[in-house]
mmCIF file of N, CA and C in Angstrom:
data_model
loop_
_atom_site.group_PDB
_atom_site.id
_atom_site.type_symbol
_atom_site.label_atom_id
_atom_site.label_comp_id
_atom_site.label_asym_id
_atom_site.label_seq_id
_atom_site.Cartn_x
_atom_site.Cartn_y
_atom_site.Cartn_z
ATOM 1 N N UNK A 93 77.836 62.152 -46.662
ATOM 2 C CA UNK A 93 78.713 62.837 -45.737
ATOM 3 C C UNK A 93 79.983 63.220 -46.482
ATOM 4 N N UNK A 94 80.380 64.460 -46.340
ATOM 5 C CA UNK A 94 81.595 64.934 -46.985
ATOM 6 C C UNK A 94 82.808 64.557 -46.150
ATOM 7 N N UNK A 95 83.904 64.158 -46.799
ATOM 8 C CA UNK A 95 85.100 63.815 -46.030
ATOM 9 C C UNK A 95 85.693 65.050 -45.350
ATOM 10 N N UNK A 96 86.229 64.835 -44.160
ATOM 11 C CA UNK A 96 86.894 65.898 -43.408
ATOM 12 C C UNK A 96 88.351 65.949 -43.844
ATOM 13 N N UNK A 97 88.764 67.083 -44.370
ATOM 14 C CA UNK A 97 90.148 67.276 -44.792
ATOM 15 C C UNK A 97 90.767 68.335 -43.890
ATOM 16 N N UNK A 98 91.817 67.958 -43.141
ATOM 17 C CA UNK A 98 92.466 68.904 -42.236
ATOM 18 C C UNK A 98 93.880 68.435 -41.945
ATOM 19 N N UNK A 99 94.769 69.394 -41.728
ATOM 20 C CA UNK A 99 96.159 69.080 -41.433
ATOM 21 C C UNK A 99 96.502 69.135 -39.961
ATOM 22 N N UNK A 100 95.538 69.553 -39.125
ATOM 23 C CA UNK A 100 95.799 69.640 -37.684
ATOM 24 C C UNK A 100 94.488 69.501 -36.926
ATOM 25 N N UNK A 101 94.605 69.317 -35.617
ATOM 26 C CA UNK A 101 93.406 69.214 -34.794
ATOM 27 C C UNK A 101 92.599 70.508 -34.806
ATOM 28 N N UNK A 102 93.272 71.649 -34.740
ATOM 29 C CA UNK A 102 92.568 72.935 -34.735
ATOM 30 C C UNK A 102 91.860 73.159 -36.069
ATOM 31 N N UNK A 103 92.515 72.812 -37.162
ATOM 32 C CA UNK A 103 91.873 72.962 -38.472
ATOM 33 C C UNK A 103 90.647 72.050 -38.586
ATOM 34 N N UNK A 104 90.747 70.834 -38.072
ATOM 35 C CA UNK A 104 89.604 69.917 -38.098
ATOM 36 C C UNK A 104 88.448 70.477 -37.277
ATOM 37 N N UNK A 105 88.755 70.984 -36.094
ATOM 38 C CA UNK A 105 87.728 71.576 -35.233
ATOM 39 C C UNK A 105 87.074 72.761 -35.932
ATOM 40 N N UNK A 106 87.878 73.624 -36.531
ATOM 41 C CA UNK A 106 87.327 74.795 -37.226
ATOM 42 C C UNK A 106 86.443 74.398 -38.403
ATOM 43 N N UNK A 107 86.856 73.393 -39.158
ATOM 44 C CA UNK A 107 86.040 72.948 -40.301
ATOM 45 C C UNK A 107 84.694 72.387 -39.826
ATOM 46 N N UNK A 108 84.731 71.615 -38.762
ATOM 47 C CA UNK A 108 83.482 71.067 -38.239
ATOM 48 C C UNK A 108 82.601 72.165 -37.653
ATOM 49 N N UNK A 109 83.207 73.089 -36.926
ATOM 50 C CA UNK A 109 82.437 74.201 -36.360
ATOM 51 C C UNK A 109 81.758 75.033 -37.444
ATOM 52 N N UNK A 110 82.419 75.199 -38.574
ATOM 53 C CA UNK A 110 81.854 76.035 -39.641
ATOM 54 C C UNK A 110 80.524 75.490 -40.149
ATOM 55 N N UNK A 111 80.303 74.197 -39.996
ATOM 56 C CA UNK A 111 79.041 73.612 -40.452
ATOM 57 C C UNK A 111 77.881 73.927 -39.514
ATOM 58 N N UNK A 112 78.180 74.471 -38.343
ATOM 59 C CA UNK A 112 77.138 74.797 -37.365
ATOM 60 C C UNK A 112 76.607 76.219 -37.488
ATOM 61 N N UNK A 113 77.161 77.018 -38.377
ATOM 62 C CA UNK A 113 76.825 78.443 -38.422
ATOM 63 C C UNK A 113 75.334 78.726 -38.526
ATOM 64 N N UNK A 114 74.593 77.919 -39.231
ATOM 65 C CA UNK A 114 73.155 78.150 -39.407
ATOM 66 C C UNK A 114 72.308 77.303 -38.456
ATOM 67 N N UNK A 115 72.946 76.576 -37.559
ATOM 68 C CA UNK A 115 72.209 75.705 -36.650
ATOM 69 C C UNK A 115 71.427 76.535 -35.634
ATOM 70 N N UNK A 116 70.119 76.316 -35.515
ATOM 71 C CA UNK A 116 69.313 77.116 -34.585
ATOM 72 C C UNK A 116 69.672 76.892 -33.115
ATOM 73 N N UNK A 117 70.392 75.831 -32.812
ATOM 74 C CA UNK A 117 70.797 75.572 -31.430
ATOM 75 C C UNK A 117 72.091 76.274 -31.048
ATOM 76 N N UNK A 118 72.720 76.924 -32.015
ATOM 77 C CA UNK A 118 73.962 77.647 -31.756
ATOM 78 C C UNK A 118 73.647 79.064 -31.294
ATOM 79 N N UNK A 119 74.247 79.463 -30.167
ATOM 80 C CA UNK A 119 74.090 80.818 -29.646
ATOM 81 C C UNK A 119 75.279 81.671 -30.059
ATOM 82 N N UNK A 120 76.504 81.128 -29.901
ATOM 83 C CA UNK A 120 77.719 81.907 -30.144
ATOM 84 C C UNK A 120 78.829 80.977 -30.617
ATOM 85 N N UNK A 121 79.114 81.005 -31.914
ATOM 86 C CA UNK A 121 80.125 80.125 -32.502
ATOM 87 C C UNK A 121 81.512 80.389 -31.925
ATOM 88 N N UNK A 122 81.871 81.654 -31.744
ATOM 89 C CA UNK A 122 83.192 82.001 -31.205
ATOM 90 C C UNK A 122 83.363 81.452 -29.793
ATOM 91 N N UNK A 123 82.334 81.580 -28.977
ATOM 92 C CA UNK A 123 82.402 81.070 -27.603
ATOM 93 C C UNK A 123 82.478 79.544 -27.583
ATOM 94 N N UNK A 124 81.750 78.886 -28.483
ATOM 95 C CA UNK A 124 81.817 77.428 -28.570
ATOM 96 C C UNK A 124 83.219 76.992 -28.972
ATOM 97 N N UNK A 125 83.794 77.654 -29.957
ATOM 98 C CA UNK A 125 85.153 77.334 -30.389
ATOM 99 C C UNK A 125 86.137 77.491 -29.238
ATOM 100 N N UNK A 126 86.041 78.593 -28.531
ATOM 101 C CA UNK A 126 86.950 78.854 -27.413
ATOM 102 C C UNK A 126 86.805 77.770 -26.333
ATOM 103 N N UNK A 127 85.575 77.406 -26.011
ATOM 104 C CA UNK A 127 85.338 76.389 -24.982
ATOM 105 C C UNK A 127 85.912 75.033 -25.394
ATOM 106 N N UNK A 128 85.727 74.668 -26.658
ATOM 107 C CA UNK A 128 86.253 73.386 -27.134
ATOM 108 C C UNK A 128 87.776 73.400 -27.140
ATOM 109 N N UNK A 129 88.379 74.468 -27.638
ATOM 110 C CA UNK A 129 89.843 74.531 -27.675
ATOM 111 C C UNK A 129 90.432 74.578 -26.271
ATOM 112 N N UNK A 130 89.770 75.268 -25.342
ATOM 113 C CA UNK A 130 90.242 75.278 -23.950
ATOM 114 C C UNK A 130 90.193 73.874 -23.360
ATOM 115 N N UNK A 131 89.138 73.145 -23.638
ATOM 116 C CA UNK A 131 89.001 71.764 -23.145
ATOM 117 C C UNK A 131 90.061 70.870 -23.766
ATOM 118 N N UNK A 132 90.378 71.098 -25.030
ATOM 119 C CA UNK A 132 91.412 70.316 -25.708
ATOM 120 C C UNK A 132 92.774 70.492 -25.035
ATOM 121 N N UNK A 133 93.059 71.704 -24.568
ATOM 122 C CA UNK A 133 94.353 71.975 -23.929
ATOM 123 C C UNK A 133 94.496 71.234 -22.608
ATOM 124 N N UNK A 134 93.400 71.097 -21.879
ATOM 125 C CA UNK A 134 93.438 70.502 -20.546
ATOM 126 C C UNK A 134 93.377 68.980 -20.602
ATOM 127 N N UNK A 135 92.434 68.448 -21.347
ATOM 128 C CA UNK A 135 92.193 67.009 -21.360
ATOM 129 C C UNK A 135 91.541 66.615 -22.679
ATOM 130 N N UNK A 136 92.339 66.486 -23.741
ATOM 131 C CA UNK A 136 91.738 66.168 -25.040
ATOM 132 C C UNK A 136 91.129 64.765 -25.031
ATOM 133 N N UNK A 137 89.842 64.659 -25.342
ATOM 134 C CA UNK A 137 89.190 63.354 -25.350
ATOM 135 C C UNK A 137 89.537 62.576 -26.621
ATOM 136 N N UNK A 138 90.421 61.621 -26.462
ATOM 137 C CA UNK A 138 90.919 60.843 -27.591
ATOM 138 C C UNK A 138 90.865 59.364 -27.247
ATOM 139 N N UNK A 139 90.608 58.553 -28.242
ATOM 140 C CA UNK A 139 90.669 57.111 -28.076
ATOM 141 C C UNK A 139 91.794 56.598 -28.961
ATOM 142 N N UNK A 140 92.530 55.594 -28.500
ATOM 143 C CA UNK A 140 93.735 55.167 -29.220
ATOM 144 C C UNK A 140 93.497 54.619 -30.617
ATOM 145 N N UNK A 141 92.264 54.244 -30.955
ATOM 146 C CA UNK A 141 92.016 53.658 -32.271
ATOM 147 C C UNK A 141 91.698 54.694 -33.344
ATOM 148 N N UNK A 142 92.121 55.941 -33.124
ATOM 149 C CA UNK A 142 91.954 56.969 -34.147
ATOM 150 C C UNK A 142 90.661 57.746 -34.069
ATOM 151 N N UNK A 143 90.155 57.935 -32.852
ATOM 152 C CA UNK A 143 88.913 58.674 -32.647
ATOM 153 C C UNK A 143 89.173 59.859 -31.723
ATOM 154 N N UNK A 144 88.687 61.015 -32.129
ATOM 155 C CA UNK A 144 88.753 62.210 -31.280
ATOM 156 C C UNK A 144 87.337 62.728 -31.107
ATOM 157 N N UNK A 145 86.982 63.114 -29.885
ATOM 158 C CA UNK A 145 85.699 63.782 -29.730
ATOM 159 C C UNK A 145 85.860 65.053 -28.916
ATOM 160 N N UNK A 146 86.357 66.106 -29.608
ATOM 161 C CA UNK A 146 86.459 67.410 -28.957
ATOM 162 C C UNK A 146 85.064 67.894 -28.569
ATOM 163 N N UNK A 147 84.936 68.302 -27.322
ATOM 164 C CA UNK A 147 83.627 68.728 -26.852
ATOM 165 C C UNK A 147 83.774 69.706 -25.698
ATOM 166 N N UNK A 148 82.660 70.354 -25.371
ATOM 167 C CA UNK A 148 82.639 71.276 -24.236
ATOM 168 C C UNK A 148 81.216 71.449 -23.751
ATOM 169 N N UNK A 149 81.099 71.686 -22.455
ATOM 170 C CA UNK A 149 79.830 72.123 -21.868
ATOM 171 C C UNK A 149 79.890 73.636 -21.814
ATOM 172 N N UNK A 150 78.909 74.272 -22.430
ATOM 173 C CA UNK A 150 78.963 75.719 -22.592
ATOM 174 C C UNK A 150 77.565 76.292 -22.812
ATOM 175 N N UNK A 151 77.397 77.537 -22.452
ATOM 176 C CA UNK A 151 76.129 78.221 -22.712
ATOM 177 C C UNK A 151 76.053 78.769 -24.135
ATOM 178 N N UNK A 152 77.019 78.438 -24.971
ATOM 179 C CA UNK A 152 77.002 78.914 -26.356
ATOM 180 C C UNK A 152 76.140 78.039 -27.269
ATOM 181 N N UNK A 153 75.499 77.004 -26.688
ATOM 182 C CA UNK A 153 74.524 76.191 -27.425
ATOM 183 C C UNK A 153 73.254 76.050 -26.586
ATOM 184 N N UNK A 154 72.110 75.979 -27.264
ATOM 185 C CA UNK A 154 70.815 75.831 -26.578
ATOM 186 C C UNK A 154 70.526 74.370 -26.240
ATOM 187 N N UNK A 155 70.890 73.498 -27.152
ATOM 188 C CA UNK A 155 70.710 72.052 -27.015
ATOM 189 C C UNK A 155 71.989 71.387 -27.505
ATOM 190 N N UNK A 156 72.094 70.096 -27.289
ATOM 191 C CA UNK A 156 73.282 69.368 -27.734
ATOM 192 C C UNK A 156 73.402 69.468 -29.253
ATOM 193 N N UNK A 157 74.600 69.790 -29.710
ATOM 194 C CA UNK A 157 74.919 69.779 -31.138
ATOM 195 C C UNK A 157 76.098 68.835 -31.347
ATOM 196 N N UNK A 158 76.077 68.120 -32.462
ATOM 197 C CA UNK A 158 77.188 67.227 -32.777
ATOM 198 C C UNK A 158 77.435 67.263 -34.274
ATOM 199 N N UNK A 159 78.714 67.324 -34.629
ATOM 200 C CA UNK A 159 79.127 67.293 -36.027
ATOM 201 C C UNK A 159 80.097 66.131 -36.185
ATOM 202 N N UNK A 160 79.916 65.354 -37.238
ATOM 203 C CA UNK A 160 80.723 64.173 -37.490
ATOM 204 C C UNK A 160 81.670 64.452 -38.639
ATOM 205 N N UNK A 161 82.939 64.129 -38.440
ATOM 206 C CA UNK A 161 83.923 64.246 -39.503
ATOM 207 C C UNK A 161 84.661 62.933 -39.681
ATOM 208 N N UNK A 162 84.687 62.433 -40.912
ATOM 209 C CA UNK A 162 85.435 61.220 -41.235
ATOM 210 C C UNK A 162 86.494 61.611 -42.247
ATOM 211 N N UNK A 163 87.744 61.358 -41.892
ATOM 212 C CA UNK A 163 88.854 61.780 -42.738
ATOM 213 C C UNK A 163 89.486 60.588 -43.454
ATOM 214 N N UNK A 164 89.758 60.728 -44.749
ATOM 215 C CA UNK A 164 90.444 59.653 -45.463
ATOM 216 C C UNK A 164 91.897 59.495 -45.003
ATOM 217 N N UNK A 165 92.460 60.565 -44.463
ATOM 218 C CA UNK A 165 93.839 60.547 -43.959
ATOM 219 C C UNK A 165 93.831 60.898 -42.476
ATOM 220 N N UNK A 166 94.713 60.290 -41.684
ATOM 221 C CA UNK A 166 94.769 60.613 -40.260
ATOM 222 C C UNK A 166 95.081 62.094 -40.022
ATOM 223 N N UNK A 167 94.382 62.680 -39.063
ATOM 224 C CA UNK A 167 94.584 64.073 -38.669
ATOM 225 C C UNK A 167 95.339 64.068 -37.346
ATOM 226 N N UNK A 168 96.472 64.781 -37.257
ATOM 227 C CA UNK A 168 97.232 64.759 -36.004
ATOM 228 C C UNK A 168 96.528 65.514 -34.878
ATOM 229 N N UNK A 169 96.156 64.773 -33.845
ATOM 230 C CA UNK A 169 95.675 65.315 -32.581
ATOM 231 C C UNK A 169 96.753 64.975 -31.554
ATOM 232 N N UNK A 170 96.828 65.688 -30.443
ATOM 233 C CA UNK A 170 97.848 65.363 -29.437
ATOM 234 C C UNK A 170 97.700 63.917 -28.950
ATOM 235 N N UNK A 171 98.679 63.095 -29.242
ATOM 236 C CA UNK A 171 98.678 61.725 -28.749
ATOM 237 C C UNK A 171 98.044 60.690 -29.654
ATOM 238 N N UNK A 172 97.357 61.103 -30.704
ATOM 239 C CA UNK A 172 96.726 60.128 -31.597
ATOM 240 C C UNK A 172 96.482 60.779 -32.963
ATOM 241 N N UNK A 173 96.543 59.964 -33.989
ATOM 242 C CA UNK A 173 96.150 60.430 -35.322
ATOM 243 C C UNK A 173 94.714 59.964 -35.534
ATOM 244 N N UNK A 174 93.797 60.907 -35.676
ATOM 245 C CA UNK A 174 92.370 60.580 -35.729
ATOM 246 C C UNK A 174 91.836 60.599 -37.153
ATOM 247 N N UNK A 175 90.996 59.616 -37.448
ATOM 248 C CA UNK A 175 90.277 59.613 -38.721
ATOM 249 C C UNK A 175 88.789 59.865 -38.521
ATOM 250 N N UNK A 176 88.328 59.661 -37.288
ATOM 251 C CA UNK A 176 86.937 59.940 -36.938
ATOM 252 C C UNK A 176 86.935 61.028 -35.869
ATOM 253 N N UNK A 177 86.241 62.131 -36.161
ATOM 254 C CA UNK A 177 86.177 63.261 -35.227
ATOM 255 C C UNK A 177 84.707 63.583 -34.979
ATOM 256 N N UNK A 178 84.314 63.550 -33.711
ATOM 257 C CA UNK A 178 82.950 63.880 -33.303
ATOM 258 C C UNK A 178 83.019 65.135 -32.450
ATOM 259 N N UNK A 179 82.611 66.248 -32.995
ATOM 260 C CA UNK A 179 82.638 67.522 -32.280
ATOM 261 C C UNK A 179 81.282 67.727 -31.610
ATOM 262 N N UNK A 180 81.314 68.019 -30.302
ATOM 263 C CA UNK A 180 80.070 68.084 -29.536
ATOM 264 C C UNK A 180 80.040 69.341 -28.679
ATOM 265 N N UNK A 181 78.912 70.026 -28.720
ATOM 266 C CA UNK A 181 78.643 71.137 -27.814
ATOM 267 C C UNK A 181 77.427 70.788 -26.975
ATOM 268 N N UNK A 182 77.551 70.964 -25.659
ATOM 269 C CA UNK A 182 76.480 70.595 -24.733
ATOM 270 C C UNK A 182 76.185 71.782 -23.825
ATOM 271 N N UNK A 183 74.909 72.135 -23.650
ATOM 272 C CA UNK A 183 74.589 73.220 -22.720
ATOM 273 C C UNK A 183 75.042 72.866 -21.296
ATOM 274 N N UNK A 184 75.483 73.859 -20.553
ATOM 275 C CA UNK A 184 75.956 73.613 -19.187
ATOM 276 C C UNK A 184 74.899 72.939 -18.321
ATOM 277 N N UNK A 185 73.646 73.269 -18.539
ATOM 278 C CA UNK A 185 72.572 72.714 -17.706
ATOM 279 C C UNK A 185 72.287 71.238 -18.002
ATOM 280 N N UNK A 186 72.772 70.723 -19.113
ATOM 281 C CA UNK A 186 72.478 69.346 -19.531
ATOM 282 C C UNK A 186 73.529 68.374 -18.994
ATOM 283 N N UNK A 187 73.679 68.339 -17.687
ATOM 284 C CA UNK A 187 74.733 67.529 -17.068
ATOM 285 C C UNK A 187 74.508 66.035 -17.303
ATOM 286 N N UNK A 188 73.319 65.538 -17.027
ATOM 287 C CA UNK A 188 73.092 64.096 -17.177
ATOM 288 C C UNK A 188 73.173 63.671 -18.646
ATOM 289 N N UNK A 189 72.653 64.495 -19.548
ATOM 290 C CA UNK A 189 72.740 64.180 -20.977
ATOM 291 C C UNK A 189 74.196 64.151 -21.438
ATOM 292 N N UNK A 190 74.986 65.088 -20.941
ATOM 293 C CA UNK A 190 76.413 65.149 -21.259
ATOM 294 C C UNK A 190 77.109 63.866 -20.810
ATOM 295 N N UNK A 191 76.868 63.459 -19.572
ATOM 296 C CA UNK A 191 77.509 62.252 -19.046
ATOM 297 C C UNK A 191 77.060 61.009 -19.804
ATOM 298 N N UNK A 192 75.780 60.928 -20.125
ATOM 299 C CA UNK A 192 75.272 59.789 -20.893
ATOM 300 C C UNK A 192 75.905 59.724 -22.277
ATOM 301 N N UNK A 193 75.962 60.855 -22.953
ATOM 302 C CA UNK A 193 76.506 60.889 -24.310
ATOM 303 C C UNK A 193 77.988 60.538 -24.336
ATOM 304 N N UNK A 194 78.779 61.176 -23.482
ATOM 305 C CA UNK A 194 80.223 60.914 -23.511
ATOM 306 C C UNK A 194 80.544 59.487 -23.068
ATOM 307 N N UNK A 195 79.814 58.952 -22.092
ATOM 308 C CA UNK A 195 80.084 57.569 -21.685
ATOM 309 C C UNK A 195 79.637 56.588 -22.776
ATOM 310 N N UNK A 196 78.519 56.881 -23.442
ATOM 311 C CA UNK A 196 78.070 56.044 -24.558
ATOM 312 C C UNK A 196 79.141 56.006 -25.648
ATOM 313 N N UNK A 197 79.639 57.167 -26.021
ATOM 314 C CA UNK A 197 80.653 57.223 -27.075
ATOM 315 C C UNK A 197 81.926 56.502 -26.658
ATOM 316 N N UNK A 198 82.408 56.760 -25.451
ATOM 317 C CA UNK A 198 83.640 56.115 -24.992
ATOM 318 C C UNK A 198 83.480 54.595 -24.968
ATOM 319 N N UNK A 199 82.332 54.119 -24.567
ATOM 320 C CA UNK A 199 82.076 52.681 -24.477
ATOM 321 C C UNK A 199 81.942 52.050 -25.867
ATOM 322 N N UNK A 200 81.142 52.656 -26.724
ATOM 323 C CA UNK A 200 80.835 52.043 -28.012
ATOM 324 C C UNK A 200 81.917 52.247 -29.069
ATOM 325 N N UNK A 201 82.681 53.302 -28.959
ATOM 326 C CA UNK A 201 83.708 53.549 -29.978
ATOM 327 C C UNK A 201 84.925 52.652 -29.809
ATOM 328 N N UNK A 202 84.951 51.845 -28.776
ATOM 329 C CA UNK A 202 86.056 50.903 -28.580
ATOM 330 C C UNK A 202 85.850 49.607 -29.369
ATOM 331 N N UNK A 203 84.638 49.360 -29.811
ATOM 332 C CA UNK A 203 84.346 48.139 -30.555
ATOM 333 C C UNK A 203 84.814 48.240 -31.998
ATOM 334 N N UNK A 204 85.598 47.273 -32.423
ATOM 335 C CA UNK A 204 86.168 47.303 -33.776
ATOM 336 C C UNK A 204 85.088 47.282 -34.855
ATOM 337 N N UNK A 205 84.044 46.472 -34.655
ATOM 338 C CA UNK A 205 82.973 46.389 -35.658
ATOM 339 C C UNK A 205 82.210 47.705 -35.752
ATOM 340 N N UNK A 206 81.989 48.329 -34.606
ATOM 341 C CA UNK A 206 81.304 49.626 -34.603
ATOM 342 C C UNK A 206 82.143 50.646 -35.351
ATOM 343 N N UNK A 207 83.410 50.704 -35.030
ATOM 344 C CA UNK A 207 84.304 51.677 -35.658
ATOM 345 C C UNK A 207 84.385 51.463 -37.167
ATOM 346 N N UNK A 208 84.475 50.213 -37.601
ATOM 347 C CA UNK A 208 84.495 49.923 -39.044
ATOM 348 C C UNK A 208 83.220 50.428 -39.715
ATOM 349 N N UNK A 209 82.082 50.204 -39.071
ATOM 350 C CA UNK A 209 80.807 50.665 -39.621
ATOM 351 C C UNK A 209 80.719 52.177 -39.689
ATOM 352 N N UNK A 210 81.217 52.847 -38.656
ATOM 353 C CA UNK A 210 81.200 54.309 -38.636
ATOM 354 C C UNK A 210 82.081 54.881 -39.736
ATOM 355 N N UNK A 211 83.267 54.310 -39.892
ATOM 356 C CA UNK A 211 84.224 54.832 -40.867
ATOM 357 C C UNK A 211 83.759 54.619 -42.307
ATOM 358 N N UNK A 212 82.968 53.601 -42.539
ATOM 359 C CA UNK A 212 82.514 53.335 -43.913
ATOM 360 C C UNK A 212 81.140 53.939 -44.210
ATOM 361 N N UNK A 213 80.551 54.628 -43.241
ATOM 362 C CA UNK A 213 79.212 55.206 -43.429
ATOM 363 C C UNK A 213 79.214 56.258 -44.537
ATOM 364 N N UNK A 214 78.199 56.184 -45.385
ATOM 365 C CA UNK A 214 78.045 57.143 -46.485
ATOM 366 C C UNK A 214 77.041 58.240 -46.156
ATOM 367 N N UNK A 215 76.217 58.002 -45.130
ATOM 368 C CA UNK A 215 75.233 58.999 -44.711
ATOM 369 C C UNK A 215 74.958 58.825 -43.220
ATOM 370 N N UNK A 216 74.172 59.718 -42.664
ATOM 371 C CA UNK A 216 73.927 59.707 -41.221
ATOM 372 C C UNK A 216 73.163 58.453 -40.794
ATOM 373 N N UNK A 217 72.293 57.928 -41.641
ATOM 374 C CA UNK A 217 71.549 56.722 -41.296
ATOM 375 C C UNK A 217 72.497 55.538 -41.121
ATOM 376 N N UNK A 218 73.452 55.380 -42.043
ATOM 377 C CA UNK A 218 74.435 54.306 -41.921
ATOM 378 C C UNK A 218 75.314 54.520 -40.694
ATOM 379 N N UNK A 219 75.662 55.766 -40.433
ATOM 380 C CA UNK A 219 76.495 56.078 -39.273
ATOM 381 C C UNK A 219 75.785 55.650 -37.990
ATOM 382 N N UNK A 220 74.540 56.047 -37.842
ATOM 383 C CA UNK A 220 73.788 55.710 -36.627
ATOM 384 C C UNK A 220 73.526 54.213 -36.518
ATOM 385 N N UNK A 221 73.275 53.553 -37.638
ATOM 386 C CA UNK A 221 73.002 52.114 -37.585
ATOM 387 C C UNK A 221 74.245 51.320 -37.190
ATOM 388 N N UNK A 222 75.431 51.873 -37.373
ATOM 389 C CA UNK A 222 76.658 51.181 -36.960
ATOM 390 C C UNK A 222 76.691 50.967 -35.450
ATOM 391 N N UNK A 223 76.048 51.837 -34.695
ATOM 392 C CA UNK A 223 76.006 51.668 -33.240
ATOM 393 C C UNK A 223 75.121 50.497 -32.833
ATOM 394 N N UNK A 224 74.223 50.057 -33.704
ATOM 395 C CA UNK A 224 73.323 48.950 -33.384
ATOM 396 C C UNK A 224 74.036 47.608 -33.383
ATOM 397 N N UNK A 225 75.276 47.564 -33.872
ATOM 398 C CA UNK A 225 76.044 46.322 -33.948
ATOM 399 C C UNK A 225 76.373 45.798 -32.557
ATOM 400 N N UNK A 226 76.525 46.705 -31.580
ATOM 401 C CA UNK A 226 76.948 46.264 -30.242
ATOM 402 C C UNK A 226 75.818 45.685 -29.445
#
């Protein structure tokens, strides 16, 4: 996993979004960006331990997409400096999946051992296995 380098929340979001350009589940990158930034203005999903998960329900994705960013330096988001950023796009029709995913993340990202495992992950397998600690 490549480290996320960004000086602001918008720059972090843009860097993560850029990795989705070839994703077959992406319908419209510009619309996804707009939906995520609009959601950030209203109610930015942040956890006090340095985790941000900018996300949106939008028709600009066919299926759930998620991009993980781990930053060696804190990135300023409104109200918190984040080192772990999980960018998520969810189709509007996937209401139950959206609720399950966001509640899972909010619940599990509060655990210190989980967060330590996520932050030290070198690949996606290590990242996912960190959730098994809880």
